[in-house]
Amino acid sequence: MAHDIVFFLAPDDQAAAATRLRGPGAAFETVACRFVEPDSAIAEWDMYFAQPSTEAPPLERLLAWEWPQWVTTPMNDGVEVFALPRRLTRALAEASPAQLDELAGRWSARLRAEDGDDMTDDDLPAVLRDVARLAVSAVNRGGGLYSWSY
C-alpha cells in the first residue's frame, strides 16, 4: 500500500515525470493523503463516472477496468507517478456535490471493507472534493491531473 499520495496539477507528462524523485513539492498545486492506493482509487473513480452506482464494484470488475497510465517507468523503489485519464479529470471537474458525496461514500465503504482498521484516517470526502477542485483547474488551464505516491 502506498504511504504518501499526492494528487497534483502539471502542464504535461514530462513535468509530471520530473517529480518522480522528490515528489511534486511546492511548485505544483497539490492534494495529499495517506494509505490509499492511487491506481485503484483512480480506476474506481473513473468507473463511477462511466457507470454510476452507489454500490462499490465487485473486485473482479474493478480489476478489469482500464487503470491509469504511468508517466515514469516503474522501478522497485515504490514510487509511482500516474496520469489521471482526461475523461476522469473532466468528469471530476463537472461533478456535482451530490455525485462527489456518493462516490466518496462508495470509495470509503470499499476501503473500509478491504483495509478495516488499517484504513486511512484522512477525510476521504474532503480529499475527493479537493481533487475535484484540482480537476477544475486542469480543465480551465490545460495540463493534466496526476498522482505521485511512495
Short mmCIF file of N, CA and C in Angstrom, two decimals:
data_model
loop_
_atom_site.label_atom_id
_atom_site.label_comp_id
_atom_site.label_asym_id
_atom_site.label_seq_id
_atom_site.Cartn_x
_atom_site.Cartn_y
_atom_site.Cartn_z
N MET A 1 0.85 -1.18 0.00
CA MET A 1 0.00 0.00 0.00
C MET A 1 0.89 1.23 0.00
N ALA A 2 0.53 2.19 -0.81
CA ALA A 2 1.26 3.45 -0.86
C ALA A 2 1.07 4.19 0.45
N HIS A 3 2.11 4.79 0.94
CA HIS A 3 2.04 5.51 2.21
C HIS A 3 1.69 6.97 2.01
N ASP A 4 2.37 7.64 1.12
CA ASP A 4 2.10 9.05 0.85
C ASP A 4 1.64 9.20 -0.58
N ILE A 5 0.52 9.87 -0.76
CA ILE A 5 -0.05 10.09 -2.08
C ILE A 5 -0.28 11.57 -2.25
N VAL A 6 0.11 12.09 -3.40
CA VAL A 6 -0.11 13.50 -3.70
C VAL A 6 -0.74 13.56 -5.09
N PHE A 7 -1.93 14.11 -5.17
CA PHE A 7 -2.55 14.42 -6.46
C PHE A 7 -2.10 15.83 -6.80
N PHE A 8 -1.74 16.06 -8.06
CA PHE A 8 -1.20 17.37 -8.41
C PHE A 8 -1.48 17.73 -9.86
N LEU A 9 -1.42 19.03 -10.12
CA LEU A 9 -1.56 19.56 -11.47
C LEU A 9 -0.18 19.71 -12.07
N ALA A 10 -0.05 19.42 -13.34
CA ALA A 10 1.20 19.66 -14.07
C ALA A 10 0.84 20.02 -15.50
N PRO A 11 1.68 20.81 -16.15
CA PRO A 11 1.37 21.22 -17.51
C PRO A 11 1.37 20.07 -18.52
N ASP A 12 2.15 19.01 -18.24
CA ASP A 12 2.23 17.89 -19.18
C ASP A 12 2.89 16.68 -18.50
N ASP A 13 2.93 15.57 -19.23
CA ASP A 13 3.52 14.34 -18.68
C ASP A 13 4.99 14.52 -18.33
N GLN A 14 5.72 15.28 -19.12
CA GLN A 14 7.15 15.48 -18.87
C GLN A 14 7.36 16.18 -17.52
N ALA A 15 6.59 17.22 -17.26
CA ALA A 15 6.70 17.94 -15.98
C ALA A 15 6.28 17.02 -14.83
N ALA A 16 5.25 16.20 -15.06
CA ALA A 16 4.82 15.26 -14.01
C ALA A 16 5.90 14.22 -13.75
N ALA A 17 6.52 13.70 -14.80
CA ALA A 17 7.57 12.70 -14.65
C ALA A 17 8.77 13.26 -13.89
N ALA A 18 9.03 14.53 -14.02
CA ALA A 18 10.16 15.15 -13.33
C ALA A 18 9.98 15.16 -11.81
N THR A 19 8.78 14.89 -11.33
CA THR A 19 8.53 14.87 -9.88
C THR A 19 8.92 13.53 -9.26
N ARG A 20 9.27 12.57 -10.05
CA ARG A 20 9.47 11.20 -9.59
C ARG A 20 10.37 11.09 -8.36
N LEU A 21 11.51 11.74 -8.36
CA LEU A 21 12.48 11.54 -7.28
C LEU A 21 12.11 12.22 -5.97
N ARG A 22 11.51 13.39 -6.03
CA ARG A 22 11.25 14.14 -4.80
C ARG A 22 9.79 14.45 -4.54
N GLY A 23 8.91 14.11 -5.46
CA GLY A 23 7.50 14.46 -5.32
C GLY A 23 7.23 15.83 -5.90
N PRO A 24 5.97 16.21 -5.98
CA PRO A 24 5.60 17.46 -6.63
C PRO A 24 6.10 18.72 -5.92
N GLY A 25 6.19 18.70 -4.60
CA GLY A 25 6.69 19.88 -3.89
C GLY A 25 5.81 21.10 -4.06
N ALA A 26 6.34 22.23 -3.69
CA ALA A 26 5.60 23.50 -3.68
C ALA A 26 5.39 24.08 -5.08
N ALA A 27 6.04 23.54 -6.08
CA ALA A 27 5.93 24.08 -7.43
C ALA A 27 4.58 23.77 -8.08
N PHE A 28 3.81 22.85 -7.50
CA PHE A 28 2.55 22.41 -8.09
C PHE A 28 1.42 22.53 -7.07
N GLU A 29 0.20 22.74 -7.57
CA GLU A 29 -0.97 22.67 -6.70
C GLU A 29 -1.19 21.20 -6.36
N THR A 30 -1.41 20.92 -5.08
CA THR A 30 -1.48 19.52 -4.66
C THR A 30 -2.60 19.25 -3.66
N VAL A 31 -2.94 17.98 -3.54
CA VAL A 31 -3.82 17.44 -2.51
C VAL A 31 -3.14 16.17 -2.02
N ALA A 32 -2.89 16.09 -0.73
CA ALA A 32 -2.18 14.94 -0.17
C ALA A 32 -3.11 14.07 0.67
N CYS A 33 -2.82 12.79 0.68
CA CYS A 33 -3.49 11.86 1.58
C CYS A 33 -2.53 10.71 1.85
N ARG A 34 -2.94 9.82 2.74
CA ARG A 34 -2.06 8.72 3.13
C ARG A 34 -2.82 7.39 3.10
N PHE A 35 -2.05 6.35 2.86
CA PHE A 35 -2.53 4.98 2.97
C PHE A 35 -3.72 4.67 2.04
N VAL A 36 -3.61 5.13 0.81
CA VAL A 36 -4.60 4.84 -0.23
C VAL A 36 -3.81 4.40 -1.45
N GLU A 37 -4.30 3.41 -2.17
CA GLU A 37 -3.66 3.02 -3.42
C GLU A 37 -4.17 3.94 -4.52
N PRO A 38 -3.31 4.80 -5.07
CA PRO A 38 -3.81 5.77 -6.05
C PRO A 38 -4.34 5.12 -7.33
N ASP A 39 -3.71 4.06 -7.81
CA ASP A 39 -4.18 3.47 -9.06
C ASP A 39 -5.57 2.87 -8.93
N SER A 40 -5.84 2.18 -7.81
CA SER A 40 -7.19 1.62 -7.65
C SER A 40 -8.21 2.72 -7.39
N ALA A 41 -7.82 3.78 -6.68
CA ALA A 41 -8.73 4.91 -6.47
C ALA A 41 -9.09 5.56 -7.81
N ILE A 42 -8.08 5.80 -8.63
CA ILE A 42 -8.30 6.43 -9.94
C ILE A 42 -9.21 5.55 -10.79
N ALA A 43 -8.94 4.25 -10.81
CA ALA A 43 -9.78 3.33 -11.60
C ALA A 43 -11.21 3.33 -11.07
N GLU A 44 -11.37 3.29 -9.75
CA GLU A 44 -12.72 3.28 -9.18
C GLU A 44 -13.46 4.57 -9.49
N TRP A 45 -12.80 5.71 -9.36
CA TRP A 45 -13.44 6.99 -9.68
C TRP A 45 -13.87 7.02 -11.14
N ASP A 46 -12.97 6.57 -12.03
CA ASP A 46 -13.27 6.56 -13.46
C ASP A 46 -14.48 5.66 -13.75
N MET A 47 -14.50 4.50 -13.11
CA MET A 47 -15.62 3.56 -13.30
C MET A 47 -16.93 4.19 -12.82
N TYR A 48 -16.86 4.89 -11.70
CA TYR A 48 -18.07 5.51 -11.15
C TYR A 48 -18.69 6.47 -12.17
N PHE A 49 -17.89 7.32 -12.78
CA PHE A 49 -18.45 8.29 -13.73
C PHE A 49 -18.89 7.64 -15.04
N ALA A 50 -18.26 6.54 -15.42
CA ALA A 50 -18.67 5.83 -16.63
C ALA A 50 -19.92 4.98 -16.38
N GLN A 51 -20.02 4.42 -15.16
CA GLN A 51 -21.13 3.53 -14.80
C GLN A 51 -21.58 3.86 -13.37
N PRO A 52 -22.26 4.99 -13.17
CA PRO A 52 -22.62 5.42 -11.82
C PRO A 52 -23.42 4.38 -11.04
N SER A 53 -23.05 4.24 -9.77
CA SER A 53 -23.74 3.33 -8.87
C SER A 53 -23.32 3.67 -7.44
N THR A 54 -24.24 3.53 -6.51
CA THR A 54 -23.89 3.77 -5.11
C THR A 54 -23.14 2.58 -4.53
N GLU A 55 -23.22 1.44 -5.18
CA GLU A 55 -22.55 0.23 -4.71
C GLU A 55 -21.14 0.15 -5.26
N ALA A 56 -20.20 -0.25 -4.42
CA ALA A 56 -18.83 -0.48 -4.87
C ALA A 56 -18.83 -1.63 -5.86
N PRO A 57 -18.02 -1.54 -6.90
CA PRO A 57 -18.00 -2.62 -7.88
C PRO A 57 -17.34 -3.86 -7.29
N PRO A 58 -17.73 -5.04 -7.76
CA PRO A 58 -17.03 -6.25 -7.34
C PRO A 58 -15.55 -6.12 -7.73
N LEU A 59 -14.68 -6.69 -6.94
CA LEU A 59 -13.25 -6.57 -7.16
C LEU A 59 -12.85 -7.03 -8.56
N GLU A 60 -13.45 -8.10 -9.05
CA GLU A 60 -13.11 -8.60 -10.39
C GLU A 60 -13.40 -7.54 -11.46
N ARG A 61 -14.52 -6.85 -11.29
CA ARG A 61 -14.89 -5.81 -12.27
C ARG A 61 -13.94 -4.62 -12.18
N LEU A 62 -13.59 -4.24 -10.97
CA LEU A 62 -12.65 -3.13 -10.80
C LEU A 62 -11.29 -3.49 -11.39
N LEU A 63 -10.82 -4.70 -11.14
CA LEU A 63 -9.52 -5.11 -11.67
C LEU A 63 -9.52 -5.19 -13.19
N ALA A 64 -10.68 -5.42 -13.79
CA ALA A 64 -10.77 -5.49 -15.25
C ALA A 64 -10.88 -4.11 -15.90
N TRP A 65 -11.10 -3.07 -15.08
CA TRP A 65 -11.26 -1.71 -15.61
C TRP A 65 -9.92 -1.19 -16.12
N GLU A 66 -9.97 -0.22 -17.02
CA GLU A 66 -8.73 0.41 -17.51
C GLU A 66 -8.10 1.21 -16.37
N TRP A 67 -6.87 0.85 -16.02
CA TRP A 67 -6.17 1.50 -14.91
C TRP A 67 -5.34 2.67 -15.45
N PRO A 68 -4.96 3.59 -14.59
CA PRO A 68 -4.21 4.77 -15.05
C PRO A 68 -2.85 4.39 -15.62
N GLN A 69 -2.35 5.27 -16.46
CA GLN A 69 -1.06 5.05 -17.12
C GLN A 69 0.07 5.68 -16.31
N TRP A 70 1.19 4.99 -16.21
CA TRP A 70 2.38 5.55 -15.59
C TRP A 70 2.94 6.62 -16.52
N VAL A 71 3.49 7.67 -15.94
CA VAL A 71 4.21 8.66 -16.74
C VAL A 71 5.72 8.51 -16.54
N THR A 72 6.10 7.58 -15.67
CA THR A 72 7.50 7.21 -15.49
C THR A 72 7.58 5.70 -15.50
N THR A 73 8.73 5.19 -15.81
CA THR A 73 8.92 3.75 -15.79
C THR A 73 8.88 3.25 -14.35
N PRO A 74 8.05 2.25 -14.05
CA PRO A 74 8.00 1.73 -12.69
C PRO A 74 9.34 1.07 -12.32
N MET A 75 9.77 1.31 -11.10
CA MET A 75 11.00 0.71 -10.59
C MET A 75 10.67 0.03 -9.26
N ASN A 76 11.63 -0.59 -8.65
CA ASN A 76 11.40 -1.31 -7.40
C ASN A 76 11.54 -0.44 -6.17
N ASP A 77 11.44 0.86 -6.31
CA ASP A 77 11.59 1.75 -5.15
C ASP A 77 10.26 2.18 -4.56
N GLY A 78 9.14 1.74 -5.15
CA GLY A 78 7.82 2.05 -4.62
C GLY A 78 7.23 3.36 -5.10
N VAL A 79 7.99 4.17 -5.82
CA VAL A 79 7.48 5.45 -6.30
C VAL A 79 6.70 5.22 -7.60
N GLU A 80 5.50 5.81 -7.66
CA GLU A 80 4.67 5.72 -8.87
C GLU A 80 4.14 7.10 -9.20
N VAL A 81 4.17 7.43 -10.49
CA VAL A 81 3.56 8.67 -10.96
C VAL A 81 2.58 8.27 -12.07
N PHE A 82 1.30 8.56 -11.82
CA PHE A 82 0.24 8.21 -12.76
C PHE A 82 -0.41 9.47 -13.33
N ALA A 83 -0.87 9.35 -14.56
CA ALA A 83 -1.72 10.39 -15.16
C ALA A 83 -3.16 9.94 -14.99
N LEU A 84 -4.00 10.83 -14.47
CA LEU A 84 -5.43 10.52 -14.44
C LEU A 84 -5.95 10.64 -15.85
N PRO A 85 -6.83 9.74 -16.27
CA PRO A 85 -7.39 9.84 -17.62
C PRO A 85 -8.08 11.19 -17.82
N ARG A 86 -7.96 11.75 -18.99
CA ARG A 86 -8.58 13.05 -19.29
C ARG A 86 -10.09 13.01 -19.05
N ARG A 87 -10.72 11.89 -19.41
CA ARG A 87 -12.18 11.80 -19.21
C ARG A 87 -12.52 11.87 -17.73
N LEU A 88 -11.68 11.29 -16.88
CA LEU A 88 -11.91 11.35 -15.44
C LEU A 88 -11.68 12.78 -14.93
N THR A 89 -10.64 13.42 -15.41
CA THR A 89 -10.38 14.80 -14.99
C THR A 89 -11.58 15.67 -15.33
N ARG A 90 -12.10 15.52 -16.53
CA ARG A 90 -13.27 16.32 -16.94
C ARG A 90 -14.49 15.94 -16.09
N ALA A 91 -14.69 14.65 -15.84
CA ALA A 91 -15.85 14.22 -15.04
C ALA A 91 -15.76 14.76 -13.61
N LEU A 92 -14.57 14.73 -13.02
CA LEU A 92 -14.40 15.29 -11.67
C LEU A 92 -14.67 16.79 -11.68
N ALA A 93 -14.19 17.47 -12.71
CA ALA A 93 -14.38 18.92 -12.80
C ALA A 93 -15.86 19.28 -12.93
N GLU A 94 -16.63 18.44 -13.57
CA GLU A 94 -18.04 18.72 -13.83
C GLU A 94 -18.97 18.09 -12.80
N ALA A 95 -18.43 17.32 -11.86
CA ALA A 95 -19.26 16.58 -10.91
C ALA A 95 -19.99 17.52 -9.95
N SER A 96 -21.21 17.15 -9.64
CA SER A 96 -21.99 17.89 -8.66
C SER A 96 -21.54 17.48 -7.25
N PRO A 97 -21.83 18.31 -6.26
CA PRO A 97 -21.53 17.91 -4.87
C PRO A 97 -22.18 16.57 -4.51
N ALA A 98 -23.38 16.33 -4.99
CA ALA A 98 -24.06 15.06 -4.69
C ALA A 98 -23.30 13.88 -5.30
N GLN A 99 -22.82 14.02 -6.53
CA GLN A 99 -22.05 12.95 -7.16
C GLN A 99 -20.75 12.69 -6.39
N LEU A 100 -20.07 13.75 -5.99
CA LEU A 100 -18.83 13.59 -5.23
C LEU A 100 -19.09 12.91 -3.89
N ASP A 101 -20.19 13.27 -3.23
CA ASP A 101 -20.54 12.64 -1.95
C ASP A 101 -20.86 11.16 -2.15
N GLU A 102 -21.62 10.85 -3.20
CA GLU A 102 -21.97 9.46 -3.47
C GLU A 102 -20.71 8.63 -3.77
N LEU A 103 -19.82 9.18 -4.61
CA LEU A 103 -18.58 8.49 -4.93
C LEU A 103 -17.71 8.33 -3.68
N ALA A 104 -17.60 9.36 -2.87
CA ALA A 104 -16.79 9.29 -1.65
C ALA A 104 -17.33 8.21 -0.71
N GLY A 105 -18.64 8.11 -0.60
CA GLY A 105 -19.24 7.08 0.25
C GLY A 105 -18.93 5.69 -0.25
N ARG A 106 -19.04 5.50 -1.54
CA ARG A 106 -18.75 4.20 -2.15
C ARG A 106 -17.28 3.84 -2.00
N TRP A 107 -16.41 4.81 -2.26
CA TRP A 107 -14.97 4.60 -2.16
C TRP A 107 -14.59 4.27 -0.71
N SER A 108 -15.11 5.03 0.23
CA SER A 108 -14.82 4.80 1.65
C SER A 108 -15.29 3.41 2.08
N ALA A 109 -16.47 3.00 1.64
CA ALA A 109 -17.00 1.68 2.01
C ALA A 109 -16.10 0.57 1.48
N ARG A 110 -15.62 0.72 0.24
CA ARG A 110 -14.73 -0.31 -0.32
C ARG A 110 -13.43 -0.38 0.47
N LEU A 111 -12.85 0.78 0.78
CA LEU A 111 -11.59 0.79 1.53
C LEU A 111 -11.78 0.21 2.92
N ARG A 112 -12.89 0.54 3.57
CA ARG A 112 -13.16 0.02 4.91
C ARG A 112 -13.29 -1.50 4.86
N ALA A 113 -13.97 -2.01 3.83
CA ALA A 113 -14.15 -3.46 3.70
C ALA A 113 -12.81 -4.16 3.44
N GLU A 114 -11.94 -3.52 2.67
CA GLU A 114 -10.65 -4.12 2.34
C GLU A 114 -9.62 -3.95 3.44
N ASP A 115 -9.57 -2.76 4.04
CA ASP A 115 -8.47 -2.42 4.95
C ASP A 115 -8.84 -2.44 6.42
N GLY A 116 -10.13 -2.41 6.75
CA GLY A 116 -10.56 -2.44 8.14
C GLY A 116 -9.89 -1.36 8.98
N ASP A 117 -9.27 -1.77 10.07
CA ASP A 117 -8.63 -0.82 10.98
C ASP A 117 -7.41 -0.14 10.38
N ASP A 118 -6.86 -0.70 9.31
CA ASP A 118 -5.69 -0.11 8.66
C ASP A 118 -6.07 0.94 7.63
N MET A 119 -7.36 1.24 7.53
CA MET A 119 -7.82 2.23 6.56
C MET A 119 -7.26 3.61 6.92
N THR A 120 -7.06 4.40 5.91
CA THR A 120 -6.57 5.77 6.11
C THR A 120 -7.47 6.52 7.09
N ASP A 121 -6.88 7.44 7.83
CA ASP A 121 -7.71 8.28 8.70
C ASP A 121 -7.96 9.64 8.06
N ASP A 122 -7.58 9.80 6.78
CA ASP A 122 -7.89 11.02 6.06
C ASP A 122 -9.40 11.14 5.85
N ASP A 123 -9.87 12.34 5.72
CA ASP A 123 -11.27 12.62 5.41
C ASP A 123 -11.43 12.42 3.90
N LEU A 124 -11.82 11.22 3.49
CA LEU A 124 -11.87 10.88 2.07
C LEU A 124 -12.83 11.75 1.26
N PRO A 125 -14.02 12.11 1.79
CA PRO A 125 -14.85 13.04 1.02
C PRO A 125 -14.14 14.38 0.78
N ALA A 126 -13.40 14.88 1.76
CA ALA A 126 -12.66 16.14 1.58
C ALA A 126 -11.54 15.96 0.56
N VAL A 127 -10.86 14.82 0.60
CA VAL A 127 -9.80 14.55 -0.38
C VAL A 127 -10.39 14.56 -1.78
N LEU A 128 -11.51 13.87 -1.96
CA LEU A 128 -12.14 13.79 -3.28
C LEU A 128 -12.60 15.17 -3.74
N ARG A 129 -13.20 15.97 -2.85
CA ARG A 129 -13.62 17.33 -3.23
C ARG A 129 -12.41 18.17 -3.63
N ASP A 130 -11.30 18.03 -2.91
CA ASP A 130 -10.10 18.80 -3.24
C ASP A 130 -9.49 18.36 -4.57
N VAL A 131 -9.51 17.05 -4.84
CA VAL A 131 -9.04 16.56 -6.13
C VAL A 131 -9.95 17.09 -7.25
N ALA A 132 -11.25 17.15 -7.00
CA ALA A 132 -12.18 17.70 -7.99
C ALA A 132 -11.86 19.17 -8.27
N ARG A 133 -11.47 19.92 -7.22
CA ARG A 133 -11.07 21.33 -7.43
C ARG A 133 -9.82 21.41 -8.31
N LEU A 134 -8.88 20.49 -8.10
CA LEU A 134 -7.71 20.44 -8.98
C LEU A 134 -8.13 20.13 -10.41
N ALA A 135 -9.09 19.24 -10.56
CA ALA A 135 -9.58 18.88 -11.89
C ALA A 135 -10.17 20.10 -12.59
N VAL A 136 -10.90 20.93 -11.85
CA VAL A 136 -11.45 22.16 -12.44
C VAL A 136 -10.31 23.02 -12.97
N SER A 137 -9.25 23.17 -12.18
CA SER A 137 -8.09 23.96 -12.63
C SER A 137 -7.45 23.34 -13.86
N ALA A 138 -7.31 22.01 -13.88
CA ALA A 138 -6.71 21.34 -15.02
C ALA A 138 -7.53 21.58 -16.29
N VAL A 139 -8.84 21.50 -16.18
CA VAL A 139 -9.70 21.71 -17.34
C VAL A 139 -9.63 23.16 -17.80
N ASN A 140 -9.66 24.09 -16.85
CA ASN A 140 -9.66 25.51 -17.20
C ASN A 140 -8.33 26.00 -17.75
N ARG A 141 -7.23 25.45 -17.26
CA ARG A 141 -5.90 25.92 -17.66
C ARG A 141 -5.22 25.06 -18.71
N GLY A 142 -5.73 23.90 -18.93
CA GLY A 142 -5.00 22.94 -19.75
C GLY A 142 -4.07 22.17 -18.82
N GLY A 143 -3.29 21.30 -19.34
CA GLY A 143 -2.43 20.48 -18.48
C GLY A 143 -3.19 19.27 -18.00
N GLY A 144 -2.64 18.61 -17.01
CA GLY A 144 -3.26 17.38 -16.56
C GLY A 144 -3.23 17.22 -15.06
N LEU A 145 -3.92 16.19 -14.62
CA LEU A 145 -4.02 15.83 -13.22
C LEU A 145 -3.26 14.52 -13.06
N TYR A 146 -2.41 14.47 -12.03
CA TYR A 146 -1.51 13.35 -11.82
C TYR A 146 -1.52 12.92 -10.36
N SER A 147 -0.98 11.73 -10.11
CA SER A 147 -0.75 11.32 -8.73
C SER A 147 0.70 10.87 -8.61
N TRP A 148 1.27 11.19 -7.47
CA TRP A 148 2.62 10.74 -7.11
C TRP A 148 2.46 9.98 -5.80
N SER A 149 3.08 8.83 -5.68
CA SER A 149 2.96 8.08 -4.44
C SER A 149 4.24 7.36 -4.11
N TYR A 150 4.38 7.12 -2.82
CA TYR A 150 5.51 6.36 -2.29
C TYR A 150 5.03 5.57 -1.10
#
